[in-house]
GROMACS .gro file of C-alpha atoms in nm:
model
  303
    1MET     CA    1  -1.258   0.715  -2.043
    2ARG     CA    2  -1.473   0.761  -1.738
    3ARG     CA    3  -1.706   0.477  -1.641
    4LEU     CA    4  -2.051   0.642  -1.643
    5ILE     CA    5  -2.390   0.486  -1.589
    6GLU     CA    6  -2.716   0.664  -1.627
    7CYS     CA    7  -3.005   0.572  -1.388
    8VAL     CA    8  -3.369   0.664  -1.465
    9PRO     CA    9  -3.593   0.576  -1.170
   10ASN     CA   10  -3.968   0.619  -1.221
   11ILE     CA   11  -4.149   0.689  -0.891
   12SER     CA   12  -4.531   0.670  -0.848
   13GLU     CA   13  -4.580   1.039  -0.757
   14GLY     CA   14  -4.645   1.330  -0.993
   15ARG     CA   15  -4.890   1.543  -0.794
   16ARG     CA   16  -4.709   1.626  -0.472
   17PRO     CA   17  -4.396   1.830  -0.555
   18GLU     CA   18  -4.273   1.817  -0.197
   19VAL     CA   19  -4.264   1.439  -0.211
   20VAL     CA   20  -4.072   1.437  -0.540
   21GLU     CA   21  -3.823   1.698  -0.397
   22GLN     CA   22  -3.745   1.475  -0.098
   23VAL     CA   23  -3.663   1.186  -0.318
   24VAL     CA   24  -3.452   1.409  -0.542
   25SER     CA   25  -3.271   1.547  -0.229
   26ALA     CA   26  -3.185   1.190  -0.129
   27ILE     CA   27  -3.023   1.145  -0.465
   28ARG     CA   28  -2.835   1.471  -0.462
   29ASP     CA   29  -2.694   1.387  -0.121
   30VAL     CA   30  -2.484   1.102  -0.264
   31PRO     CA   31  -2.127   1.225  -0.347
   32GLY     CA   32  -2.031   1.186  -0.713
   33ILE     CA   33  -2.384   1.196  -0.853
   34TYR     CA   34  -2.492   1.435  -1.131
   35MET     CA   35  -2.864   1.503  -1.126
   36LEU     CA   36  -2.967   1.560  -1.489
   37ASP     CA   37  -3.346   1.591  -1.501
   38VAL     CA   38  -3.671   1.571  -1.299
   39GLU     CA   39  -3.994   1.535  -1.501
   40THR     CA   40  -4.333   1.505  -1.330
   41ASP     CA   41  -4.674   1.428  -1.477
   42ALA     CA   42  -4.988   1.479  -1.276
   43ASP     CA   43  -5.217   1.272  -1.512
   44HIS     CA   44  -4.978   0.977  -1.495
   45ASN     CA   45  -4.910   1.059  -1.124
   46ARG     CA   46  -4.551   0.972  -1.193
   47ALA     CA   47  -4.207   1.130  -1.193
   48VAL     CA   48  -3.910   1.035  -1.408
   49LEU     CA   49  -3.573   1.115  -1.240
   50THR     CA   50  -3.250   1.109  -1.429
   51PHE     CA   51  -2.897   1.096  -1.285
   52CYS     CA   52  -2.558   0.964  -1.371
   53GLY     CA   53  -2.217   0.884  -1.226
   54GLU     CA   54  -1.957   0.620  -1.165
   55PRO     CA   55  -2.108   0.274  -1.087
   56GLU     CA   56  -2.068   0.287  -0.709
   57PRO     CA   57  -2.240   0.614  -0.642
   58VAL     CA   58  -2.510   0.530  -0.895
   59LEU     CA   59  -2.595   0.216  -0.705
   60GLU     CA   60  -2.604   0.406  -0.378
   61ALA     CA   61  -2.822   0.680  -0.530
   62ALA     CA   62  -3.060   0.425  -0.677
   63PHE     CA   63  -3.096   0.253  -0.341
   64GLN     CA   64  -3.169   0.575  -0.171
   65THR     CA   65  -3.432   0.652  -0.434
   66VAL     CA   66  -3.612   0.331  -0.354
   67LYS     CA   67  -3.580   0.377   0.024
   68MET     CA   68  -3.714   0.733   0.022
   69ALA     CA   69  -4.000   0.653  -0.219
   70ALA     CA   70  -4.103   0.362  -0.006
   71GLN     CA   71  -4.129   0.590   0.301
   72LEU     CA   72  -4.330   0.859   0.135
   73ILE     CA   73  -4.555   0.687  -0.123
   74ASP     CA   74  -4.839   0.442  -0.038
   75LEU     CA   75  -4.974   0.265  -0.339
   76HIS     CA   76  -5.296   0.189  -0.151
   77GLN     CA   77  -5.367   0.559  -0.195
   78HIS     CA   78  -5.215   0.608  -0.537
   79ARG     CA   79  -5.415   0.661  -0.858
   80GLY     CA   80  -5.285   0.755  -1.194
   81GLN     CA   81  -5.302   0.669  -1.562
   82HIS     CA   82  -4.965   0.498  -1.588
   83PRO     CA   83  -4.929   0.132  -1.493
   84ARG     CA   84  -4.723   0.071  -1.176
   85ILE     CA   85  -4.633  -0.193  -0.921
   86GLY     CA   86  -4.417   0.013  -0.682
   87ALA     CA   87  -4.354   0.343  -0.512
   88ALA     CA   88  -4.021   0.320  -0.683
   89ASP     CA   89  -4.172   0.148  -0.985
   90VAL     CA   90  -3.878   0.085  -1.207
   91VAL     CA   91  -3.499   0.148  -1.173
   92PRO     CA   92  -3.311   0.096  -1.496
   93LEU     CA   93  -2.934   0.118  -1.541
   94VAL     CA   94  -2.814   0.250  -1.875
   95PRO     CA   95  -2.445   0.226  -1.969
   96LEU     CA   96  -2.316   0.552  -2.105
   97SER     CA   97  -1.934   0.532  -2.135
   98GLY     CA   98  -1.649   0.301  -2.027
   99VAL     CA   99  -1.889   0.031  -1.916
  100THR     CA  100  -2.085  -0.230  -2.112
  101MET     CA  101  -2.434  -0.364  -2.091
  102GLU     CA  102  -2.293  -0.695  -1.979
  103GLU     CA  103  -2.094  -0.529  -1.698
  104CYS     CA  104  -2.413  -0.354  -1.576
  105VAL     CA  105  -2.602  -0.679  -1.532
  106PRO     CA  106  -2.427  -0.790  -1.210
  107LEU     CA  107  -2.455  -0.425  -1.080
  108ALA     CA  108  -2.830  -0.442  -1.129
  109ARG     CA  109  -2.851  -0.776  -0.950
  110GLN     CA  110  -2.632  -0.641  -0.664
  111LEU     CA  111  -2.874  -0.346  -0.633
  112GLY     CA  112  -3.182  -0.571  -0.649
  113ARG     CA  113  -3.041  -0.798  -0.378
  114ARG     CA  114  -2.977  -0.507  -0.150
  115ILE     CA  115  -3.318  -0.359  -0.191
  116GLY     CA  116  -3.480  -0.693  -0.113
  117ALA     CA  117  -3.266  -0.761   0.187
  118GLU     CA  118  -3.247  -0.421   0.352
  119LEU     CA  119  -3.579  -0.269   0.255
  120GLN     CA  120  -3.785  -0.587   0.244
  121ILE     CA  121  -3.925  -0.484  -0.096
  122PRO     CA  122  -3.984  -0.748  -0.364
  123VAL     CA  123  -3.750  -0.696  -0.666
  124TYR     CA  124  -3.810  -0.824  -1.018
  125LEU     CA  125  -3.520  -0.817  -1.260
  126TYR     CA  126  -3.610  -0.720  -1.614
  127SER     CA  127  -3.462  -0.655  -1.966
  128GLU     CA  128  -3.096  -0.745  -1.988
  129ALA     CA  129  -3.079  -0.820  -1.617
  130ALA     CA  130  -3.370  -1.063  -1.630
  131THR     CA  131  -3.315  -1.419  -1.482
  132ARG     CA  132  -3.629  -1.557  -1.663
  133PRO     CA  133  -3.713  -1.501  -2.028
  134GLU     CA  134  -4.077  -1.418  -1.938
  135ARG     CA  135  -3.940  -1.122  -1.731
  136ARG     CA  136  -3.746  -0.947  -2.001
  137ASN     CA  137  -4.053  -0.737  -2.096
  138LEU     CA  138  -4.138  -0.497  -1.819
  139ALA     CA  139  -4.502  -0.480  -1.930
  140ASP     CA  140  -4.533  -0.850  -1.841
  141ILE     CA  141  -4.406  -0.789  -1.492
  142ARG     CA  142  -4.643  -0.496  -1.444
  143ARG     CA  143  -4.952  -0.676  -1.587
  144GLY     CA  144  -5.243  -0.620  -1.344
  145GLU     CA  145  -5.043  -0.356  -1.167
  146PHE     CA  146  -4.996  -0.335  -0.788
  147GLU     CA  147  -5.344  -0.456  -0.706
  148SER     CA  148  -5.295  -0.784  -0.891
  149LEU     CA  149  -4.950  -0.833  -0.745
  150GLU     CA  150  -5.064  -0.775  -0.397
  151ALA     CA  151  -5.341  -1.045  -0.445
  152GLU     CA  152  -5.115  -1.298  -0.607
  153ILE     CA  153  -4.752  -1.267  -0.489
  154ALA     CA  154  -4.789  -1.508  -0.193
  155THR     CA  155  -4.962  -1.786  -0.391
  156ASN     CA  156  -4.867  -1.763  -0.758
  157PRO     CA  157  -4.524  -1.907  -0.838
  158ALA     CA  158  -4.499  -1.685  -1.152
  159ARG     CA  159  -4.516  -1.384  -0.913
  160GLN     CA  160  -4.227  -1.490  -0.691
  161PRO     CA  161  -3.971  -1.209  -0.689
  162ASP     CA  162  -3.599  -1.244  -0.771
  163PHE     CA  163  -3.509  -1.086  -0.441
  164GLY     CA  164  -3.698  -0.987  -0.121
  165PRO     CA  165  -4.015  -1.112   0.039
  166SER     CA  166  -4.316  -1.275  -0.128
  167ARG     CA  167  -4.545  -1.008   0.020
  168VAL     CA  168  -4.600  -0.636  -0.041
  169THR     CA  169  -4.669  -0.334   0.166
  170GLY     CA  170  -4.791   0.008   0.037
  171ALA     CA  171  -4.446   0.047  -0.110
  172GLY     CA  172  -4.522  -0.234  -0.364
  173ALA     CA  173  -4.240  -0.390  -0.561
  174THR     CA  174  -3.954  -0.252  -0.764
  175ALA     CA  175  -3.828  -0.362  -1.119
  176VAL     CA  176  -3.454  -0.336  -1.163
  177GLY     CA  177  -3.310  -0.371  -1.504
  178VAL     CA  178  -3.035  -0.284  -1.760
  179ARG     CA  179  -3.131  -0.143  -2.096
  180LEU     CA  180  -3.039   0.083  -2.380
  181PRO     CA  181  -3.138   0.445  -2.375
  182LEU     CA  182  -3.521   0.464  -2.381
  183ILE     CA  183  -3.726   0.748  -2.515
  184ALA     CA  184  -4.060   0.816  -2.338
  185PHE     CA  185  -4.258   0.980  -2.623
  186ASN     CA  186  -4.626   1.093  -2.587
  187VAL     CA  187  -4.856   1.193  -2.871
  188ASN     CA  188  -5.171   1.382  -2.781
  189LEU     CA  189  -5.481   1.353  -2.999
  190ALA     CA  190  -5.762   1.605  -3.068
  191THR     CA  191  -6.040   1.383  -2.931
  192ASP     CA  192  -6.175   1.276  -2.597
  193ASP     CA  193  -6.246   0.923  -2.712
  194VAL     CA  194  -6.002   0.705  -2.526
  195SER     CA  195  -6.105   0.399  -2.733
  196ILE     CA  196  -5.941   0.563  -3.035
  197ALA     CA  197  -5.613   0.615  -2.840
  198LYS     CA  198  -5.619   0.252  -2.730
  199ALA     CA  199  -5.685   0.128  -3.083
  200ILE     CA  200  -5.403   0.330  -3.225
  201ALA     CA  201  -5.172   0.203  -2.943
  202ARG     CA  202  -5.253  -0.154  -3.057
  203THR     CA  203  -5.177  -0.061  -3.413
  204VAL     CA  204  -4.837   0.073  -3.346
  205ARG     CA  205  -4.694  -0.136  -3.059
  206GLU     CA  206  -4.470  -0.432  -3.129
  207SER     CA  207  -4.664  -0.683  -2.911
  208SER     CA  208  -4.971  -0.636  -3.137
  209GLY     CA  209  -4.784  -0.671  -3.464
  210GLY     CA  210  -4.682  -0.311  -3.507
  211LEU     CA  211  -4.354  -0.133  -3.500
  212PRO     CA  212  -4.044  -0.316  -3.359
  213TYR     CA  213  -3.907  -0.180  -3.032
  214VAL     CA  214  -4.227   0.023  -2.960
  215LYS     CA  215  -4.440  -0.016  -2.652
  216ALA     CA  216  -4.765   0.185  -2.643
  217ILE     CA  217  -5.082   0.242  -2.444
  218GLY     CA  218  -5.380   0.472  -2.488
  219LEU     CA  219  -5.472   0.705  -2.196
  220PRO     CA  220  -5.722   0.981  -2.122
  221ILE     CA  221  -5.588   1.322  -2.027
  222ALA     CA  222  -5.890   1.424  -1.827
  223ASP     CA  223  -5.805   1.780  -1.730
  224ARG     CA  224  -5.754   1.872  -2.099
  225ASN     CA  225  -6.046   1.659  -2.240
  226ILE     CA  226  -5.807   1.484  -2.475
  227VAL     CA  227  -5.642   1.147  -2.508
  228GLN     CA  228  -5.286   1.030  -2.548
  229VAL     CA  229  -5.088   0.759  -2.708
  230SER     CA  230  -4.796   0.709  -2.463
  231LEU     CA  231  -4.498   0.523  -2.614
  232ASN     CA  232  -4.170   0.377  -2.489
  233MET     CA  233  -3.925   0.368  -2.778
  234THR     CA  234  -3.676   0.093  -2.664
  235ASN     CA  235  -3.442   0.112  -2.958
  236TYR     CA  236  -3.453   0.446  -3.144
  237ARG     CA  237  -3.183   0.341  -3.389
  238GLU     CA  238  -3.402   0.055  -3.524
  239THR     CA  239  -3.738   0.245  -3.499
  240PRO     CA  240  -3.685   0.619  -3.496
  241LEU     CA  241  -3.920   0.877  -3.349
  242PHE     CA  242  -4.046   0.999  -3.682
  243GLN     CA  243  -4.158   0.653  -3.785
  244ALA     CA  244  -4.371   0.610  -3.477
  245PHE     CA  245  -4.512   0.968  -3.516
  246GLU     CA  246  -4.606   0.902  -3.877
  247ALA     CA  247  -4.763   0.573  -3.790
  248ILE     CA  248  -4.984   0.729  -3.529
  249LYS     CA  249  -5.069   1.015  -3.766
  250VAL     CA  250  -5.187   0.765  -4.032
  251ALA     CA  251  -5.385   0.560  -3.781
  252ALA     CA  252  -5.550   0.864  -3.633
  253ALA     CA  253  -5.653   0.992  -3.979
  254LYS     CA  254  -5.859   0.677  -4.028
  255TYR     CA  255  -6.076   0.787  -3.734
  256GLY     CA  256  -6.094   1.143  -3.853
  257VAL     CA  257  -5.866   1.256  -3.570
  258THR     CA  258  -5.558   1.490  -3.587
  259ILE     CA  259  -5.247   1.511  -3.369
  260LEU     CA  260  -5.248   1.807  -3.129
  261GLU     CA  261  -4.883   1.781  -3.018
  262SER     CA  262  -4.619   1.546  -2.896
  263GLU     CA  263  -4.385   1.552  -2.602
  264ILE     CA  264  -4.071   1.383  -2.477
  265VAL     CA  265  -4.056   1.290  -2.115
  266GLY     CA  266  -3.718   1.316  -1.952
  267LEU     CA  267  -3.402   1.323  -2.158
  268VAL     CA  268  -3.348   1.211  -2.516
  269PRO     CA  269  -3.025   1.115  -2.701
  270GLY     CA  270  -2.923   1.389  -2.943
  271GLU     CA  271  -2.882   1.127  -3.220
  272ALA     CA  272  -3.258   1.057  -3.201
  273LEU     CA  273  -3.333   1.424  -3.275
  274VAL     CA  274  -3.085   1.433  -3.557
  275GLN     CA  275  -3.267   1.138  -3.712
  276VAL     CA  276  -3.587   1.344  -3.704
  277ALA     CA  277  -3.418   1.652  -3.853
  278LYS     CA  278  -3.268   1.452  -4.132
  279HIS     CA  279  -3.601   1.294  -4.216
  280TYR     CA  280  -3.829   1.596  -4.206
  281LEU     CA  281  -3.580   1.855  -4.346
  282GLN     CA  282  -3.449   1.599  -4.601
  283LEU     CA  283  -3.098   1.690  -4.512
  284GLU     CA  284  -2.842   1.555  -4.761
  285ARG     CA  285  -2.510   1.418  -4.633
  286PHE     CA  286  -2.570   1.560  -4.292
  287ASP     CA  287  -2.307   1.451  -4.029
  288PRO     CA  288  -2.388   1.464  -3.656
  289ARG     CA  289  -2.052   1.633  -3.616
  290GLN     CA  290  -2.204   1.939  -3.762
  291VAL     CA  291  -2.405   1.984  -3.450
  292LEU     CA  292  -2.223   2.253  -3.249
  293GLU     CA  293  -2.254   2.083  -2.914
  294ASN     CA  294  -2.118   1.759  -3.055
  295ARG     CA  295  -1.809   1.927  -3.197
  296LEU     CA  296  -1.753   2.116  -2.869
  297GLN     CA  297  -1.761   1.794  -2.670
  298GLU     CA  298  -1.530   1.632  -2.909
  299ALA     CA  299  -1.289   1.926  -2.878
  300LEU     CA  300  -1.310   1.964  -2.502
  301GLY     CA  301  -1.309   1.593  -2.411
  302ASP     CA  302  -1.372   1.514  -2.042
  303ASN     CA  303  -1.359   1.886  -1.966
   0.00000   0.00000   0.00000
């Protein structure tokens, strides 16, 4: 079995396609890398890049992502709806096949050490790679965003990075971690009242007593005059997409608001969509091997 790791860097640029393309080109230039997806969002002012490969090329492509983003993006000039601390804001490693979560942890730390030493960018290790329990949750690292980090990193011991200097430039800092596949799932509401979206986010997210493995924030989508509940589903097997969708639907109804649409940002495991199909279609005795592409992959193997 091939040793494959997925990497999903989020960079703080979603409005200048030429900048995103330069970062993507730096990734594509690394031999052995498979570029899977590029998703940009102008409101969030953010791009989600997805690539995979063997561990060594993945680490090199991840490093080049951070290097290029740092050269092209200045957070002193950046504004967007999504929280961020860095030009290359977050760089997670996701084990796909032939490699375990535990084996990815030293790889993440190796990457973080190199970013800190060669690029002089502060690095915070999070999730499974975290060296401190209070840094497992990415939201805790990003609290206050770049502006707060810039003001506190030199004087607040809690802000000391795992690698790199205790100072930031316009490139900010980078969070490097190891995690399960994450689904970025947005639900748009038929209202322009952002307080409703924020209230619903508080209702459904785990940190406020809502659904396990769900992170959520409420955001305005100004150009469409609507609002959004933006979710990160960190364990879709324990809390599936349909459960989060229904929870938002019920909460929105209490405010007399309906759901306009939902969207998935980046890639999604097929299993997560099968869960949704089984729930809403009430499929009986459905086996994921009935999905044509799954059976083809099984038959063709590594080919």
